[in-house]
Short mmCIF file of C-alpha atoms in Angstrom, two decimals:
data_model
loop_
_atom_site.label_atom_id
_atom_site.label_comp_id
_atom_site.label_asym_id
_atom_site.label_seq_id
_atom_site.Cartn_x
_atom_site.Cartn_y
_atom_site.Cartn_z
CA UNK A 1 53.92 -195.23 148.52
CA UNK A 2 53.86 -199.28 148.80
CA UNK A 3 52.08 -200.97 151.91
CA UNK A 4 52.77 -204.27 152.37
CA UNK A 5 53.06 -207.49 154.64
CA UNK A 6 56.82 -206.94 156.21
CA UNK A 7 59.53 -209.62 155.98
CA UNK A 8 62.39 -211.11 158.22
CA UNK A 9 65.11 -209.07 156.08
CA UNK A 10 63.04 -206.00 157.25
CA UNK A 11 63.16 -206.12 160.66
CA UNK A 12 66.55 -204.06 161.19
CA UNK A 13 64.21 -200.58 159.71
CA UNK A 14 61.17 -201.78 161.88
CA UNK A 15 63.74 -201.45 165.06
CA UNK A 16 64.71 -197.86 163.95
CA UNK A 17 61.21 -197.23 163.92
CA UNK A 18 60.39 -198.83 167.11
CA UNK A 19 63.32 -196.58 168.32
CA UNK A 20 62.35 -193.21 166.94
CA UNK A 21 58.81 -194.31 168.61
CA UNK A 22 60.41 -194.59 171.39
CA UNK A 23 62.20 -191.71 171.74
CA UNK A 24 58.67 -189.80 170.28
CA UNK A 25 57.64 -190.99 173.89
CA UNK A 26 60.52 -190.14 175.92
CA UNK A 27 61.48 -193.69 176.38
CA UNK A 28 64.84 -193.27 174.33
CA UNK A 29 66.50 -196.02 176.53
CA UNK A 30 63.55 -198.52 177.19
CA UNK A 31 63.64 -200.62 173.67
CA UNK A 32 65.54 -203.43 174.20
CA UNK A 33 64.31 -206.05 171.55
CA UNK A 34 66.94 -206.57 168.62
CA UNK A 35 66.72 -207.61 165.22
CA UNK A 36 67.48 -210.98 166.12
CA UNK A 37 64.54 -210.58 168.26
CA UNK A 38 62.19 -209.41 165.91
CA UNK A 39 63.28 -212.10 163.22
CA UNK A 40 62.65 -214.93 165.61
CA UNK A 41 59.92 -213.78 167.05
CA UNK A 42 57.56 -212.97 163.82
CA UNK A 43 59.16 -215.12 161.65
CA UNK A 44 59.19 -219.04 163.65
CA UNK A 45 57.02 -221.78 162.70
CA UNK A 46 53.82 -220.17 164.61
CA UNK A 47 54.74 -215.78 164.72
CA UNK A 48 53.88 -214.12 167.68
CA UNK A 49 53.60 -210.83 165.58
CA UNK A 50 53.34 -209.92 161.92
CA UNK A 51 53.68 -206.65 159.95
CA UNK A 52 52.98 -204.20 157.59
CA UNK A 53 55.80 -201.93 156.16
CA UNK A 54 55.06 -198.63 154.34
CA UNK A 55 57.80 -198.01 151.95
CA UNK A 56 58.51 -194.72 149.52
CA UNK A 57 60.78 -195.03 147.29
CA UNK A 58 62.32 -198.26 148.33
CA UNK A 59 63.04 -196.99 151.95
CA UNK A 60 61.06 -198.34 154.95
CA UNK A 61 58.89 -195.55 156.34
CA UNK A 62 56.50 -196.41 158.62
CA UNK A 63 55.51 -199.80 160.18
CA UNK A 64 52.49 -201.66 161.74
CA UNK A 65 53.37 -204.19 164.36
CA UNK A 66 50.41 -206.64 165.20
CA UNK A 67 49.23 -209.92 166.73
CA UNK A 68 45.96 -212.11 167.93
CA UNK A 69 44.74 -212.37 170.98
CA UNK A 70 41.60 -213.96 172.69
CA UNK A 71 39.27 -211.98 174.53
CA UNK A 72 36.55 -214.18 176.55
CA UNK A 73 33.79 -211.75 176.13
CA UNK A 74 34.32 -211.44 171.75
CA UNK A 75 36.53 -214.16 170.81
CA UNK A 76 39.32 -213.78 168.31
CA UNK A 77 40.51 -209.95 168.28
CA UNK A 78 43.76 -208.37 166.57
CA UNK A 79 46.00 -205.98 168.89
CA UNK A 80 47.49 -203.05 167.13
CA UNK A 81 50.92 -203.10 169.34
CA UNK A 82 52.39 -200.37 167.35
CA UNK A 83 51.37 -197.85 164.68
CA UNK A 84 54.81 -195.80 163.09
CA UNK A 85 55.78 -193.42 160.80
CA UNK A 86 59.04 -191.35 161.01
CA UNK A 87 58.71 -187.98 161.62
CA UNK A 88 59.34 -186.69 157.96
CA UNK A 89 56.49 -189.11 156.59
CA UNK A 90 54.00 -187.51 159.19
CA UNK A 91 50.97 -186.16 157.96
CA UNK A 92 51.99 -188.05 154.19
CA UNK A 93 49.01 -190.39 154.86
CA UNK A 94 51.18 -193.42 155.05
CA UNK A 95 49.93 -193.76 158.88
CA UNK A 96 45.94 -193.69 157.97
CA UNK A 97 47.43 -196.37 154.51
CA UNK A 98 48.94 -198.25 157.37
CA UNK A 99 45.69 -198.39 159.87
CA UNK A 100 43.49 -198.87 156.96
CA UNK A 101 45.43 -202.24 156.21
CA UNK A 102 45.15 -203.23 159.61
CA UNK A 103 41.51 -202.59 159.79
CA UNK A 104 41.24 -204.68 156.37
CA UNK A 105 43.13 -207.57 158.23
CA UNK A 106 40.86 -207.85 160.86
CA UNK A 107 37.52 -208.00 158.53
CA UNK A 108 39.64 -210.87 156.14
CA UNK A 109 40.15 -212.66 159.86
CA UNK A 110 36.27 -212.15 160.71
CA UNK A 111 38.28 -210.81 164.37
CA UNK A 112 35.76 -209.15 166.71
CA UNK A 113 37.60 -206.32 167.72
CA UNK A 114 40.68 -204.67 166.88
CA UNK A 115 42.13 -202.83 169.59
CA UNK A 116 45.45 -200.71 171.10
CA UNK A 117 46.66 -198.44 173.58
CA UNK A 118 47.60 -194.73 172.85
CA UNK A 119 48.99 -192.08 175.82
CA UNK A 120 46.80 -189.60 176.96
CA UNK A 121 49.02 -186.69 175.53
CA UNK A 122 49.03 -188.08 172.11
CA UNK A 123 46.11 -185.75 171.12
CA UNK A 124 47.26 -186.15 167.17
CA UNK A 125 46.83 -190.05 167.88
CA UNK A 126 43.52 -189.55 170.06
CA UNK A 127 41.76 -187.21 167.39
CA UNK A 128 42.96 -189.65 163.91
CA UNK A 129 41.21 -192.46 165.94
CA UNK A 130 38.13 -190.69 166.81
CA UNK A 131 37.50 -189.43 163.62
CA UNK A 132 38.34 -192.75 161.92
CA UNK A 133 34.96 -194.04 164.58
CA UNK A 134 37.20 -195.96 167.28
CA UNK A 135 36.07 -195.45 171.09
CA UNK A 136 38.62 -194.15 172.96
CA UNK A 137 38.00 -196.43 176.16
CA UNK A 138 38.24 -193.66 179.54
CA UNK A 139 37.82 -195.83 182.47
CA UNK A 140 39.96 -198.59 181.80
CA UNK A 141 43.84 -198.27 182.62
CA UNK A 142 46.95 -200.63 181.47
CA UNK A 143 48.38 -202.86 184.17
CA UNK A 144 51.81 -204.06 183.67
CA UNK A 145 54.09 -206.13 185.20
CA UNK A 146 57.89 -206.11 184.08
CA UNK A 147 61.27 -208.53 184.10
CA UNK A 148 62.00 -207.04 187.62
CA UNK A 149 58.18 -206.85 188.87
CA UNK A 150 57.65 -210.44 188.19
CA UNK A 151 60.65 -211.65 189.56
CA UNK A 152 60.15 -209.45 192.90
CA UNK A 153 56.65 -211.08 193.35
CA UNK A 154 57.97 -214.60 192.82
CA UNK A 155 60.75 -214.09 195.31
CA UNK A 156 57.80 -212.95 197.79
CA UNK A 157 55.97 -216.10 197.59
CA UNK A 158 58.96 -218.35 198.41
#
């Protein structure tokens, strides 16, 4: 098992992970990024993500997609966006390799906070992060606004 920081010529196995996590949620059709995407997008002059891979015997395996953000109340924080490990790696301990780096990232960044979203049915993803020490936040919920939503409230105020 390797960990390490992902590169651009990556990004097509990250995708098939970011699929099979999206099928894993029962969004099968809802990934639209593409490697193109991906390679612009975390590899340009200033990144809007960065990753870690997990390989095993040369082979892409698993995958931690992350990026900064500013909170007003702590400053500097990291977001976990996604956490991935195919479903034949599962339970290898490539996923708590994987968090572990991220966790390391955000003490060499002196970030605040690191912090992500999990569904309420993931009860394998609730428990790791509870018994890792993370606080599973109850009373806040995820607003969202998509391609169609923001264009729909736009219209509204012409």
């Amino acid at each position: 098992m390797n960990i390490r920081k992902g590169k651009k010529e990556d990004m097509s196995a990250v995708l098939k992970l970011i699929q099979e996590l999206a099928k894993f949620e029962n969004e099968p059709n809802a990934v639209v990024v593409t490697v193109a995407d991906l390679e612009r997008d975390g590899f340009e002059s200033l990144p809007l993500f960065y990753t870690f891979v997990a390989e095993v015997d040369g082979d892409i395996v698993g995958m931690a997609l992350y990026y900064y953000r500013y909170s007003t109340w702590k400053g500097r924080t990291i977001h976990l966006e996604d956490l991935i490990v195919t479903e034949k790696m599962r339970g290898s301990g490539l996923g708590f390799a994987l968090y572990t780096e991220i966790m390391k990232q955000g003490k060499k960044d002196g970030v605040r906070r690191v912090e992500w979203n999990v569904l309420d049915w993931n009860t394998p993803a609730l428990d790791f992060y509870e018994k890792s020490g993370a606080v599973v936040l109850k009373d806040w919920l995820v607003a969202q606004m998509d391609r169609n939503g923001i264009d729909n409230f736009l219209t509204k105020l012409q």
